Amino acid sequence: MSTIPEPEPSRPWRAEDGPEPEVWTWPPGDRPALKVWSAGRWRYAPVLARQNWADGSVRYQVQVGTYTRMYRWPQPGLRRGHDSGSRPSRTTDEQRQGEMPQAPPHRPRTGP
């Protein structure tokens, strides 16, 4: 049995925490990843966003399996997985965050 504790999820930012955190994102095809200790094994967790809070703490929003969690860094149950080859962005550019699927352009009907 392992002595590694599962990481504690972080609550979302609230106004009483001070200024809003700086949020950084990566393109969906080139996200960094953490490894999260969960249910007795290390799980691969792509980073959806990094938040730099005004108190100097860092939190990572990650996808672990089918769920999304936010964790304060560092914790014993979190490890660095791999880096991204892309620079992070603070924009809300839909190309970087993944946009909703678009319907194909309307084509005039041909034939009967």
Coordinates of N, CA, C and O in Angstrom, one line a residue:
M1 N 0.8 -1.2 0.0 CA 0.0 0.0 0.0 C 0.9 1.2 0.0 O 1.9 1.3 0.7
S2 N 0.5 2.2 -0.8 CA 1.3 3.4 -0.9 C 1.0 4.4 0.2 O -0.1 4.5 0.8
T3 N 2.0 5.2 0.5 CA 1.9 6.2 1.5 C 1.6 7.6 0.9 O 1.6 8.6 1.6
I4 N 1.5 7.6 -0.4 CA 1.3 8.9 -1.1 C -0.2 9.3 -0.9 O -1.1 8.5 -1.2
P5 N -0.5 10.5 -0.4 CA -1.9 10.9 -0.2 C -2.4 11.4 -1.5 O -1.7 12.0 -2.3
E6 N -3.7 11.2 -1.7 CA -4.4 11.7 -2.9 C -4.4 13.2 -2.8 O -4.5 13.8 -1.7
P7 N -4.2 14.0 -3.9 CA -4.2 15.5 -3.7 C -5.5 16.0 -3.4 O -6.6 15.4 -3.7
E8 N -5.5 17.1 -2.6 CA -6.7 17.8 -2.2 C -7.2 18.7 -3.4 O -6.4 19.6 -3.8
P9 N -8.4 18.6 -3.8 CA -8.9 19.5 -4.8 C -9.0 20.9 -4.2 O -9.3 21.1 -3.0
S10 N -8.8 21.9 -5.1 CA -8.9 23.3 -4.7 C -10.3 23.8 -5.0 O -10.9 23.5 -6.0
R11 N -10.8 24.7 -4.2 CA -12.1 25.4 -4.5 C -11.9 26.5 -5.5 O -10.8 27.0 -5.7
P12 N -12.9 26.8 -6.3 CA -12.8 27.9 -7.2 C -12.5 29.3 -6.6 O -12.7 29.5 -5.4
W13 N -11.9 30.2 -7.3 CA -11.6 31.5 -6.9 C -12.9 32.2 -6.5 O -14.0 32.0 -7.1
R14 N -12.9 33.1 -5.4 CA -14.0 33.9 -5.0 C -13.5 35.3 -4.9 O -12.3 35.6 -4.6
A15 N -14.4 36.3 -4.9 CA -14.1 37.7 -4.8 C -13.3 38.0 -3.6 O -12.4 38.8 -3.5
E16 N -13.6 37.3 -2.5 CA -12.9 37.6 -1.2 C -11.5 37.1 -1.2 O -10.7 37.4 -0.3
D17 N -11.1 36.4 -2.3 CA -9.7 35.9 -2.4 C -8.8 37.0 -2.9 O -7.6 36.8 -3.0
G18 N -9.4 38.2 -3.3 CA -8.6 39.3 -3.8 C -8.8 39.4 -5.3 O -9.8 38.9 -5.9
P19 N -7.8 40.0 -6.0 CA -7.9 40.1 -7.5 C -8.1 38.8 -8.2 O -7.6 37.7 -7.7
E20 N -8.8 38.8 -9.3 CA -8.9 37.5 -10.0 C -7.6 37.0 -10.4 O -6.6 37.7 -10.7
P21 N -7.5 35.6 -10.5 CA -6.2 35.0 -10.9 C -5.9 35.3 -12.3 O -6.8 35.4 -13.1
E22 N -4.6 35.2 -12.6 CA -4.2 35.2 -14.0 C -4.4 33.8 -14.5 O -4.0 32.8 -13.9
V23 N -5.0 33.6 -15.7 CA -5.3 32.3 -16.2 C -4.6 32.1 -17.5 O -4.7 33.0 -18.4
W24 N -3.9 31.0 -17.6 CA -3.1 30.7 -18.8 C -3.7 29.4 -19.4 O -4.0 28.4 -18.7
T25 N -3.8 29.3 -20.7 CA -4.3 28.1 -21.4 C -3.3 27.7 -22.6 O -2.5 28.6 -23.0
W26 N -3.4 26.5 -23.0 CA -2.6 26.0 -24.2 C -3.6 25.5 -25.2 O -4.7 25.2 -25.0
P27 N -3.1 25.4 -26.5 CA -3.9 24.8 -27.5 C -4.3 23.3 -27.2 O -3.5 22.6 -26.6
P28 N -5.5 22.9 -27.5 CA -6.0 21.6 -27.2 C -5.0 20.4 -27.6 O -4.9 19.4 -26.9
G29 N -4.4 20.6 -28.7 CA -3.5 19.5 -29.2 C -2.1 19.5 -28.6 O -1.3 18.6 -28.9
D30 N -1.8 20.5 -27.8 CA -0.4 20.6 -27.2 C -0.4 21.1 -25.8 O 0.2 22.1 -25.5
R31 N -1.2 20.4 -25.0 CA -1.2 20.9 -23.5 C -0.2 20.2 -22.7 O 0.2 19.0 -23.0
P32 N 0.3 20.8 -21.7 CA 1.2 20.1 -20.8 C 0.4 19.1 -20.0 O -0.9 19.1 -20.1
A33 N 1.0 18.3 -19.1 CA 0.2 17.4 -18.3 C 0.9 17.2 -17.0 O 2.1 17.4 -16.8
L34 N 0.1 16.8 -16.0 CA 0.5 16.4 -14.7 C 0.2 14.9 -14.6 O -0.6 14.3 -15.3
K35 N 0.8 14.3 -13.5 CA 0.4 13.0 -13.1 C -0.3 13.1 -11.8 O 0.3 13.8 -10.9
V36 N -1.5 12.6 -11.6 CA -2.2 12.7 -10.4 C -2.4 11.3 -9.7 O -2.8 10.4 -10.4
W37 N -2.0 11.3 -8.4 CA -2.2 10.0 -7.7 C -3.7 9.9 -7.3 O -4.2 10.7 -6.6
S38 N -4.3 8.8 -7.9 CA -5.7 8.6 -7.7 C -6.1 7.2 -7.7 O -5.6 6.4 -8.6
A39 N -6.8 6.7 -6.7 CA -7.2 5.3 -6.6 C -6.1 4.4 -6.7 O -6.1 3.3 -7.4
G40 N -5.0 4.7 -6.1 CA -3.8 3.8 -6.0 C -2.9 3.8 -7.1 O -2.0 2.9 -7.2
R41 N -3.0 4.7 -8.1 CA -2.1 4.7 -9.2 C -1.9 6.1 -9.8 O -2.8 7.0 -9.5
W42 N -0.8 6.4 -10.5 CA -0.6 7.6 -11.2 C -1.4 7.7 -12.4 O -1.4 6.8 -13.3
R43 N -2.2 8.8 -12.6 CA -3.1 9.0 -13.7 C -2.6 10.2 -14.5 O -2.2 11.2 -14.0
Y44 N -2.6 10.0 -15.8 CA -2.3 11.1 -16.8 C -3.4 12.2 -16.7 O -4.5 11.9 -16.8
A45 N -3.0 13.4 -16.6 CA -3.9 14.5 -16.5 C -3.5 15.7 -17.3 O -2.7 16.5 -16.9
P46 N -4.1 15.9 -18.5 CA -3.8 17.1 -19.3 C -4.2 18.4 -18.6 O -5.2 18.4 -17.9
V47 N -3.4 19.4 -18.7 CA -3.6 20.7 -18.0 C -4.6 21.5 -18.9 O -4.2 21.8 -20.1
L48 N -5.7 21.9 -18.4 CA -6.7 22.7 -19.2 C -6.3 24.2 -18.9 O -6.5 25.0 -19.8
A49 N -5.9 24.5 -17.7 CA -5.5 25.9 -17.4 C -4.6 26.0 -16.2 O -4.7 25.1 -15.3
R50 N -3.8 27.0 -16.1 CA -3.0 27.3 -15.0 C -3.5 28.6 -14.4 O -3.7 29.6 -15.2
Q51 N -3.7 28.7 -13.1 CA -4.2 29.9 -12.5 C -3.1 30.4 -11.5 O -2.7 29.7 -10.6
N52 N -2.7 31.7 -11.6 CA -1.8 32.3 -10.7 C -2.6 33.2 -9.8 O -3.1 34.3 -10.3
W53 N -2.8 32.9 -8.6 CA -3.6 33.6 -7.7 C -2.8 34.8 -7.1 O -1.6 34.7 -7.0
A54 N -3.5 35.8 -6.6 CA -2.9 37.0 -6.1 C -2.0 36.7 -4.8 O -1.0 37.4 -4.6
D55 N -2.3 35.7 -4.1 CA -1.5 35.3 -2.9 C -0.2 34.6 -3.3 O 0.6 34.2 -2.4
G56 N 0.1 34.4 -4.5 CA 1.3 33.8 -5.0 C 1.1 32.3 -5.2 O 2.1 31.7 -5.8
S57 N 0.0 31.7 -4.9 CA -0.2 30.3 -5.1 C -0.5 30.0 -6.6 O -1.0 30.9 -7.3
V58 N -0.3 28.8 -7.0 CA -0.6 28.3 -8.4 C -1.5 27.2 -8.3 O -1.4 26.3 -7.4
R59 N -2.5 27.2 -9.2 CA -3.5 26.1 -9.3 C -3.6 25.6 -10.7 O -3.5 26.4 -11.6
Y60 N -3.7 24.3 -10.9 CA -3.8 23.7 -12.2 C -5.2 23.1 -12.3 O -5.6 22.3 -11.5
Q61 N -5.9 23.4 -13.4 CA -7.2 22.7 -13.7 C -6.8 21.6 -14.7 O -6.2 21.9 -15.8
V62 N -7.1 20.4 -14.3 CA -6.7 19.2 -15.1 C -7.9 18.3 -15.4 O -8.9 18.3 -14.7
Q63 N -7.7 17.5 -16.4 CA -8.7 16.5 -16.7 C -8.1 15.1 -16.3 O -7.1 14.7 -16.9
V64 N -8.8 14.5 -15.4 CA -8.3 13.2 -14.9 C -9.4 12.2 -15.3 O -10.5 12.2 -14.7
G65 N -9.1 11.4 -16.3 CA -10.1 10.5 -16.8 C -11.3 11.3 -17.4 O -11.1 12.1 -18.3
T66 N -12.5 11.1 -16.8 CA -13.7 11.8 -17.4 C -14.1 13.0 -16.5 O -15.1 13.6 -16.8
Y67 N -13.3 13.3 -15.5 CA -13.7 14.5 -14.7 C -12.6 15.6 -14.7 O -11.4 15.3 -15.0
T68 N -13.0 16.8 -14.3 CA -12.1 17.9 -14.3 C -11.9 18.3 -12.8 O -12.9 18.4 -12.1
R69 N -10.7 18.6 -12.4 CA -10.4 19.0 -11.1 C -9.4 20.1 -11.1 O -8.6 20.3 -12.1
M70 N -9.4 20.9 -10.0 CA -8.4 22.0 -9.9 C -7.6 21.6 -8.6 O -8.2 21.3 -7.6
Y71 N -6.3 21.7 -8.7 CA -5.4 21.4 -7.6 C -4.4 22.5 -7.4 O -3.8 23.1 -8.3
R72 N -4.1 22.8 -6.1 CA -3.1 23.7 -5.8 C -1.7 23.0 -5.9 O -1.6 21.9 -5.5
W73 N -0.8 23.7 -6.5 CA 0.6 23.1 -6.7 C 1.5 23.7 -5.7 O 1.4 24.9 -5.4
P74 N 2.4 23.0 -5.1 CA 2.6 21.6 -5.2 C 1.9 20.8 -4.1 O 1.5 21.3 -3.1
Q75 N 1.8 19.5 -4.4 CA 1.2 18.5 -3.4 C 1.9 17.2 -3.7 O 2.3 16.9 -4.8
P76 N 2.1 16.3 -2.6 CA 2.8 15.1 -2.9 C 2.1 14.2 -3.9 O 2.7 13.4 -4.6
G77 N 0.8 14.3 -4.1 CA 0.0 13.5 -5.0 C 0.0 14.0 -6.4 O -0.8 13.6 -7.3
L78 N 0.8 15.0 -6.7 CA 0.9 15.6 -8.0 C 2.3 15.6 -8.5 O 3.3 15.8 -7.7
R79 N 2.5 15.2 -9.8 CA 3.9 15.2 -10.4 C 3.8 15.8 -11.8 O 2.7 15.8 -12.4
R80 N 4.9 16.3 -12.2 CA 5.0 16.9 -13.5 C 5.0 15.7 -14.5 O 5.7 14.7 -14.4
G81 N 4.1 15.8 -15.5 CA 4.0 14.8 -16.5 C 4.9 15.1 -17.7 O 5.9 14.5 -17.9
H82 N 4.5 16.2 -18.5 CA 5.3 16.7 -19.6 C 5.0 18.1 -19.9 O 3.9 18.6 -19.5
D83 N 5.9 18.8 -20.6 CA 5.7 20.2 -20.9 C 4.9 20.2 -22.3 O 4.8 19.3 -23.0
S84 N 4.6 21.5 -22.6 CA 4.0 21.7 -23.9 C 5.0 22.4 -24.8 O 5.9 23.1 -24.4
G85 N 4.9 22.1 -26.1 CA 5.8 22.8 -27.1 C 5.3 24.2 -27.4 O 6.0 24.9 -28.1
S86 N 4.1 24.5 -27.0 CA 3.5 25.8 -27.3 C 3.6 26.8 -26.1 O 3.6 26.3 -25.0
R87 N 3.6 28.0 -26.4 CA 3.6 29.0 -25.4 C 2.2 29.2 -24.8 O 1.2 29.2 -25.6
P88 N 2.0 29.3 -23.5 CA 0.7 29.6 -23.0 C 0.1 30.9 -23.4 O 0.9 31.8 -23.8
S89 N -1.2 31.1 -23.3 CA -1.8 32.3 -23.7 C -2.8 32.7 -22.7 O -3.4 31.9 -22.0
R90 N -3.0 34.0 -22.6 CA -4.1 34.6 -21.7 C -5.3 35.0 -22.4 O -6.2 35.6 -21.9
T91 N -5.3 34.8 -23.7 CA -6.4 35.2 -24.6 C -7.6 34.2 -24.5 O -7.4 33.1 -24.0
T92 N -8.7 34.7 -25.0 CA -9.9 33.8 -25.1 C -10.1 33.4 -26.5 O -11.2 33.2 -26.9
D93 N -9.0 33.3 -27.3 CA -9.1 32.9 -28.7 C -9.7 31.5 -28.8 O -9.2 30.6 -28.2
E94 N -10.8 31.4 -29.5 CA -11.5 30.2 -29.6 C -10.6 29.1 -30.3 O -10.8 27.9 -30.0
Q95 N -9.7 29.4 -31.1 CA -8.8 28.4 -31.7 C -7.9 27.8 -30.7 O -7.6 26.6 -30.8
R96 N -7.6 28.5 -29.6 CA -6.7 28.0 -28.6 C -7.5 27.1 -27.6 O -7.0 26.3 -26.9
Q97 N -8.8 27.5 -27.4 CA -9.5 26.8 -26.3 C -10.5 25.7 -26.9 O -11.1 25.0 -26.1
G98 N -10.6 25.6 -28.1 CA -11.5 24.6 -28.7 C -12.9 25.3 -28.8 O -13.5 25.8 -27.9
E99 N -13.4 25.3 -30.0 CA -14.7 26.0 -30.2 C -15.7 25.0 -30.5 O -15.5 23.8 -30.7
M100 N -17.0 25.4 -30.5 CA -18.1 24.5 -30.8 C -18.0 24.1 -32.2 O -17.6 24.9 -33.1
P101 N -18.4 22.9 -32.5 CA -18.4 22.5 -33.9 C -19.4 23.3 -34.7 O -20.4 23.8 -34.3
Q102 N -18.9 23.6 -35.9 CA -19.7 24.5 -36.8 C -20.4 23.6 -37.9 O -19.8 22.6 -38.3
A103 N -21.6 24.0 -38.2 CA -22.3 23.3 -39.3 C -21.6 23.6 -40.6 O -21.1 24.7 -40.8
P104 N -21.6 22.6 -41.5 CA -21.0 22.9 -42.8 C -21.7 24.0 -43.5 O -22.9 24.3 -43.3
P105 N -21.1 24.8 -44.4 CA -21.7 25.9 -45.1 C -22.9 25.3 -45.9 O -22.8 24.2 -46.4
H106 N -23.9 26.1 -46.0 CA -25.1 25.8 -46.7 C -24.8 25.8 -48.2 O -24.3 26.7 -48.7
R107 N -25.1 24.7 -48.9 CA -24.9 24.6 -50.3 C -26.2 24.5 -51.0 O -27.2 23.9 -50.5
P108 N -26.3 25.2 -52.2 CA -27.6 25.1 -52.9 C -27.9 23.7 -53.3 O -27.0 22.9 -53.6
R109 N -29.1 23.4 -53.2 CA -29.6 22.1 -53.5 C -29.5 21.8 -55.0 O -29.9 22.7 -55.8
T110 N -29.0 20.7 -55.4 CA -29.0 20.3 -56.8 C -29.8 19.1 -57.1 O -30.0 18.3 -56.2
G111 N -30.4 19.0 -58.2 CA -31.2 17.8 -58.5 C -32.7 18.0 -58.1 O -33.1 19.1 -57.7
P112 N -33.5 17.0 -58.3 CA -34.9 17.1 -58.0 C -35.2 17.3 -56.6 O -34.6 17.0 -55.6

